[in-house]
């Protein structure tokens, strides 16, 4: 597989995890981490509602799981895929983990802090140079979020009437 095909392959896996989160009533976000050998190391989906945990974003959970599997919190040479541009908490954690490459699907105009609202990876307080690739399977990632929010609005209006 060449680079682009590989990125699409893992982003599809992240999309499946995101769908699972969406079906459980969570904002659909999924993430996977690939080890330096190109194999799946960890995968997670948003669990904020189910765990009543404001930090249970897919990226935080997948970083924890990868660290536990490697028995090392340094995730140098690893690649993290996530369907939505990370928020400040997750962007900070991704830099802390020394992830080599971050690949994300769609920009988040509200809390995206990789490129959109702010740029944490290239900021002065980011001591580690994180490589970033955005826009992989962008339309599929956007569509998934939009249809989840549309469905939720519909459910809410049904409850009210
Ligand atoms: Zn986050």
PDB file of C-alpha atoms and ligand atoms in Angstrom:
ATOM      1  CA  UNK A   1       0.000   0.000   0.000  1.00  0.00           C
ATOM      2  CA  UNK A   2       1.274   3.484  -0.758  1.00  0.00           C
ATOM      3  CA  UNK A   3       0.980   6.311   1.752  1.00  0.00           C
ATOM      4  CA  UNK A   4      -2.397   7.641   0.677  1.00  0.00           C
ATOM      5  CA  UNK A   5      -3.985   4.184   0.460  1.00  0.00           C
ATOM      6  CA  UNK A   6      -2.618   3.347   3.915  1.00  0.00           C
ATOM      7  CA  UNK A   7      -4.018   6.574   5.350  1.00  0.00           C
ATOM      8  CA  UNK A   8      -7.454   5.850   3.859  1.00  0.00           C
ATOM      9  CA  UNK A   9      -7.362   2.287   5.182  1.00  0.00           C
ATOM     10  CA  UNK A  10      -6.799   3.371   8.790  1.00  0.00           C
ATOM     11  CA  UNK A  11      -9.164   6.317   8.539  1.00  0.00           C
ATOM     12  CA  UNK A  12     -11.895   3.869   7.492  1.00  0.00           C
ATOM     13  CA  UNK A  13     -11.237   1.946  10.695  1.00  0.00           C
ATOM     14  CA  UNK A  14     -11.497   5.195  12.678  1.00  0.00           C
ATOM     15  CA  UNK A  15     -14.800   5.931  10.902  1.00  0.00           C
ATOM     16  CA  UNK A  16     -16.156   2.526  11.978  1.00  0.00           C
ATOM     17  CA  UNK A  17     -15.250   3.279  15.599  1.00  0.00           C
ATOM     18  CA  UNK A  18     -16.861   6.699  15.279  1.00  0.00           C
ATOM     19  CA  UNK A  19     -20.045   5.113  13.957  1.00  0.00           C
ATOM     20  CA  UNK A  20     -20.131   2.796  16.949  1.00  0.00           C
ATOM     21  CA  UNK A  21     -19.832   5.801  19.273  1.00  0.00           C
ATOM     22  CA  UNK A  22     -22.609   7.601  17.385  1.00  0.00           C
ATOM     23  CA  UNK A  23     -24.921   4.603  17.726  1.00  0.00           C
ATOM     24  CA  UNK A  24     -24.311   4.701  21.482  1.00  0.00           C
ATOM     25  CA  UNK A  25     -25.419   8.336  21.654  1.00  0.00           C
ATOM     26  CA  UNK A  26     -21.927   9.878  21.620  1.00  0.00           C
ATOM     27  CA  UNK A  27     -20.649  12.486  19.196  1.00  0.00           C
ATOM     28  CA  UNK A  28     -19.162  10.149  16.566  1.00  0.00           C
ATOM     29  CA  UNK A  29     -15.374  10.363  16.813  1.00  0.00           C
ATOM     30  CA  UNK A  30     -13.008   7.422  16.439  1.00  0.00           C
ATOM     31  CA  UNK A  31      -9.223   7.094  16.627  1.00  0.00           C
ATOM     32  CA  UNK A  32      -6.532   4.480  15.995  1.00  0.00           C
ATOM     33  CA  UNK A  33      -2.785   4.372  16.609  1.00  0.00           C
ATOM     34  CA  UNK A  34      -0.452   2.514  14.279  1.00  0.00           C
ATOM     35  CA  UNK A  35       2.948   1.307  15.476  1.00  0.00           C
ATOM     36  CA  UNK A  36       6.240   1.946  13.624  1.00  0.00           C
ATOM     37  CA  UNK A  37       5.866  -1.419  11.858  1.00  0.00           C
ATOM     38  CA  UNK A  38       2.579  -0.241  10.380  1.00  0.00           C
ATOM     39  CA  UNK A  39       0.365  -2.425  12.560  1.00  0.00           C
ATOM     40  CA  UNK A  40      -2.668  -1.519  14.617  1.00  0.00           C
ATOM     41  CA  UNK A  41      -1.581  -0.744  18.182  1.00  0.00           C
ATOM     42  CA  UNK A  42      -4.713   0.717  19.770  1.00  0.00           C
ATOM     43  CA  UNK A  43      -8.208   1.867  18.857  1.00  0.00           C
ATOM     44  CA  UNK A  44     -10.857   3.846  20.715  1.00  0.00           C
ATOM     45  CA  UNK A  45     -14.072   5.790  20.301  1.00  0.00           C
ATOM     46  CA  UNK A  46     -15.549   8.746  22.124  1.00  0.00           C
ATOM     47  CA  UNK A  47     -16.971   7.585  25.481  1.00  0.00           C
ATOM     48  CA  UNK A  48     -17.677  10.907  27.189  1.00  0.00           C
ATOM     49  CA  UNK A  49     -21.390  10.259  27.776  1.00  0.00           C
ATOM     50  CA  UNK A  50     -21.053   6.599  28.716  1.00  0.00           C
ATOM     51  CA  UNK A  51     -18.201   7.200  31.155  1.00  0.00           C
ATOM     52  CA  UNK A  52     -19.450  10.578  32.411  1.00  0.00           C
ATOM     53  CA  UNK A  53     -15.905  11.687  31.768  1.00  0.00           C
ATOM     54  CA  UNK A  54     -15.113  15.015  30.098  1.00  0.00           C
ATOM     55  CA  UNK A  55     -11.674  13.694  29.131  1.00  0.00           C
ATOM     56  CA  UNK A  56     -12.937  10.490  27.489  1.00  0.00           C
ATOM     57  CA  UNK A  57     -12.352  11.735  23.945  1.00  0.00           C
ATOM     58  CA  UNK A  58     -11.305   9.062  21.431  1.00  0.00           C
ATOM     59  CA  UNK A  59      -7.776  10.500  21.191  1.00  0.00           C
ATOM     60  CA  UNK A  60      -7.142  10.463  24.955  1.00  0.00           C
ATOM     61  CA  UNK A  61      -8.424   6.897  25.251  1.00  0.00           C
ATOM     62  CA  UNK A  62      -6.368   5.651  22.312  1.00  0.00           C
ATOM     63  CA  UNK A  63      -3.184   7.303  23.665  1.00  0.00           C
ATOM     64  CA  UNK A  64      -3.708   5.647  27.062  1.00  0.00           C
ATOM     65  CA  UNK A  65      -4.306   2.279  25.503  1.00  0.00           C
ATOM     66  CA  UNK A  66      -1.240   2.548  23.255  1.00  0.00           C
ATOM     67  CA  UNK A  67       0.967   3.527  26.203  1.00  0.00           C
ATOM     68  CA  UNK A  68      -0.288   0.590  28.225  1.00  0.00           C
ATOM     69  CA  UNK A  69       0.308  -1.832  25.351  1.00  0.00           C
ATOM     70  CA  UNK A  70       3.822  -0.568  24.680  1.00  0.00           C
ATOM     71  CA  UNK A  71       4.537  -0.152  28.398  1.00  0.00           C
ATOM     72  CA  UNK A  72       5.941   3.204  27.422  1.00  0.00           C
ATOM     73  CA  UNK A  73       4.233   6.570  27.195  1.00  0.00           C
ATOM     74  CA  UNK A  74       6.665   7.726  24.478  1.00  0.00           C
ATOM     75  CA  UNK A  75       4.795   7.056  21.257  1.00  0.00           C
ATOM     76  CA  UNK A  76       7.570   8.277  18.939  1.00  0.00           C
ATOM     77  CA  UNK A  77       7.306   6.798  15.445  1.00  0.00           C
ATOM     78  CA  UNK A  78       3.608   6.079  15.951  1.00  0.00           C
ATOM     79  CA  UNK A  79       0.833   7.523  13.807  1.00  0.00           C
ATOM     80  CA  UNK A  80      -2.517   8.603  15.234  1.00  0.00           C
ATOM     81  CA  UNK A  81      -5.597   8.696  12.985  1.00  0.00           C
ATOM     82  CA  UNK A  82      -8.728  10.519  14.107  1.00  0.00           C
ATOM     83  CA  UNK A  83     -11.889  11.398  12.217  1.00  0.00           C
ATOM     84  CA  UNK A  84     -12.189  14.972  13.558  1.00  0.00           C
ATOM     85  CA  UNK A  85      -9.555  17.658  14.121  1.00  0.00           C
ATOM     86  CA  UNK A  86      -8.475  17.410  17.793  1.00  0.00           C
ATOM     87  CA  UNK A  87      -9.545  19.848  20.519  1.00  0.00           C
ATOM     88  CA  UNK A  88      -6.977  21.668  22.742  1.00  0.00           C
ATOM     89  CA  UNK A  89      -6.952  18.879  25.345  1.00  0.00           C
ATOM     90  CA  UNK A  90      -6.298  16.175  22.775  1.00  0.00           C
ATOM     91  CA  UNK A  91      -3.845  18.223  20.711  1.00  0.00           C
ATOM     92  CA  UNK A  92      -1.860  18.818  23.911  1.00  0.00           C
ATOM     93  CA  UNK A  93      -1.911  15.122  24.802  1.00  0.00           C
ATOM     94  CA  UNK A  94      -0.851  14.106  21.280  1.00  0.00           C
ATOM     95  CA  UNK A  95       2.167  16.437  21.503  1.00  0.00           C
ATOM     96  CA  UNK A  96       2.958  15.142  25.026  1.00  0.00           C
ATOM     97  CA  UNK A  97       2.943  11.554  23.717  1.00  0.00           C
ATOM     98  CA  UNK A  98       5.517  12.495  21.019  1.00  0.00           C
ATOM     99  CA  UNK A  99       3.301  11.073  18.272  1.00  0.00           C
ATOM    100  CA  UNK A 100       5.204  11.364  15.012  1.00  0.00           C
ATOM    101  CA  UNK A 101       2.346  11.886  12.584  1.00  0.00           C
ATOM    102  CA  UNK A 102      -1.239  12.977  13.173  1.00  0.00           C
ATOM    103  CA  UNK A 103      -3.720  12.227  10.392  1.00  0.00           C
ATOM    104  CA  UNK A 104      -7.219  13.635  10.746  1.00  0.00           C
ATOM    105  CA  UNK A 105     -10.354  13.671   8.641  1.00  0.00           C
ATOM    106  CA  UNK A 106     -12.264  16.910   8.847  1.00  0.00           C
ATOM    107  CA  UNK A 107     -11.554  20.343  10.321  1.00  0.00           C
ATOM    108  CA  UNK A 108     -13.492  21.317  13.446  1.00  0.00           C
ATOM    109  CA  UNK A 109     -14.496  24.989  13.167  1.00  0.00           C
ATOM    110  CA  UNK A 110     -15.450  25.084  16.860  1.00  0.00           C
ATOM    111  CA  UNK A 111     -12.577  23.523  18.783  1.00  0.00           C
ATOM    112  CA  UNK A 112     -10.056  22.369  16.180  1.00  0.00           C
ATOM    113  CA  UNK A 113      -6.640  23.378  17.446  1.00  0.00           C
ATOM    114  CA  UNK A 114      -4.374  21.790  14.879  1.00  0.00           C
ATOM    115  CA  UNK A 115      -5.048  24.253  12.055  1.00  0.00           C
ATOM    116  CA  UNK A 116      -8.495  25.793  12.390  1.00  0.00           C
ATOM    117  CA  UNK A 117      -9.134  27.757  15.619  1.00  0.00           C
ATOM    118  CA  UNK A 118      -5.524  27.578  16.798  1.00  0.00           C
ATOM    119  CA  UNK A 119      -2.342  25.760  15.848  1.00  0.00           C
ATOM    120  CA  UNK A 120      -0.944  23.890  18.832  1.00  0.00           C
ATOM    121  CA  UNK A 121       1.578  21.726  16.930  1.00  0.00           C
ATOM    122  CA  UNK A 122       3.445  24.723  15.501  1.00  0.00           C
ATOM    123  CA  UNK A 123       3.087  26.946  18.565  1.00  0.00           C
ATOM    124  CA  UNK A 124       5.934  27.986  20.846  1.00  0.00           C
ATOM    125  CA  UNK A 125       4.782  25.675  23.648  1.00  0.00           C
ATOM    126  CA  UNK A 126       4.927  22.620  21.429  1.00  0.00           C
ATOM    127  CA  UNK A 127       8.481  21.394  22.067  1.00  0.00           C
ATOM    128  CA  UNK A 128       7.938  18.360  19.870  1.00  0.00           C
ATOM    129  CA  UNK A 129       7.574  18.734  16.119  1.00  0.00           C
ATOM    130  CA  UNK A 130       4.386  16.900  15.198  1.00  0.00           C
ATOM    131  CA  UNK A 131       3.771  16.171  11.541  1.00  0.00           C
ATOM    132  CA  UNK A 132       0.186  16.740  10.464  1.00  0.00           C
ATOM    133  CA  UNK A 133      -1.917  15.567   7.559  1.00  0.00           C
ATOM    134  CA  UNK A 134      -5.535  16.735   7.449  1.00  0.00           C
ATOM    135  CA  UNK A 135      -8.372  16.039   5.031  1.00  0.00           C
ATOM    136  CA  UNK A 136      -8.037  12.251   4.667  1.00  0.00           C
ATOM    137  CA  UNK A 137     -11.533  10.925   3.774  1.00  0.00           C
ATOM    138  CA  UNK A 138     -12.707  14.409   4.658  1.00  0.00           C
ATOM    139  CA  UNK A 139     -16.164  14.199   3.067  1.00  0.00           C
ATOM    140  CA  UNK A 140     -16.956  10.838   4.706  1.00  0.00           C
ATOM    141  CA  UNK A 141     -15.875  12.210   8.092  1.00  0.00           C
ATOM    142  CA  UNK A 142     -17.905  15.413   7.639  1.00  0.00           C
ATOM    143  CA  UNK A 143     -20.951  13.539   6.421  1.00  0.00           C
ATOM    144  CA  UNK A 144     -20.892  11.203   9.422  1.00  0.00           C
ATOM    145  CA  UNK A 145     -20.853  14.084  11.902  1.00  0.00           C
ATOM    146  CA  UNK A 146     -23.458  16.117  10.039  1.00  0.00           C
ATOM    147  CA  UNK A 147     -25.903  13.243   9.762  1.00  0.00           C
ATOM    148  CA  UNK A 148     -25.441  12.385  13.464  1.00  0.00           C
ATOM    149  CA  UNK A 149     -26.227  15.985  14.502  1.00  0.00           C
ATOM    150  CA  UNK A 150     -29.173  16.151  12.076  1.00  0.00           C
ATOM    151  CA  UNK A 151     -30.567  12.926  13.505  1.00  0.00           C
ATOM    152  CA  UNK A 152     -30.164  14.194  17.043  1.00  0.00           C
ATOM    153  CA  UNK A 153     -32.005  17.449  16.245  1.00  0.00           C
ATOM    154  CA  UNK A 154     -34.801  15.393  14.731  1.00  0.00           C
ATOM    155  CA  UNK A 155     -35.038  13.184  17.835  1.00  0.00           C
ATOM    156  CA  UNK A 156     -35.103  16.234  20.084  1.00  0.00           C
ATOM    157  CA  UNK A 157     -37.856  17.949  18.138  1.00  0.00           C
ATOM    158  CA  UNK A 158     -39.905  14.743  18.237  1.00  0.00           C
ATOM    159  CA  UNK A 159     -39.621  14.604  22.013  1.00  0.00           C
ATOM    160  CA  UNK A 160     -40.864  18.197  22.331  1.00  0.00           C
ATOM    161  CA  UNK A 161     -43.938  17.816  20.106  1.00  0.00           C
TER     162      UNK A 161
HETATM  163 ZN1  LIG B   1     -10.531  16.154  22.281  1.00  0.00          ZN
END
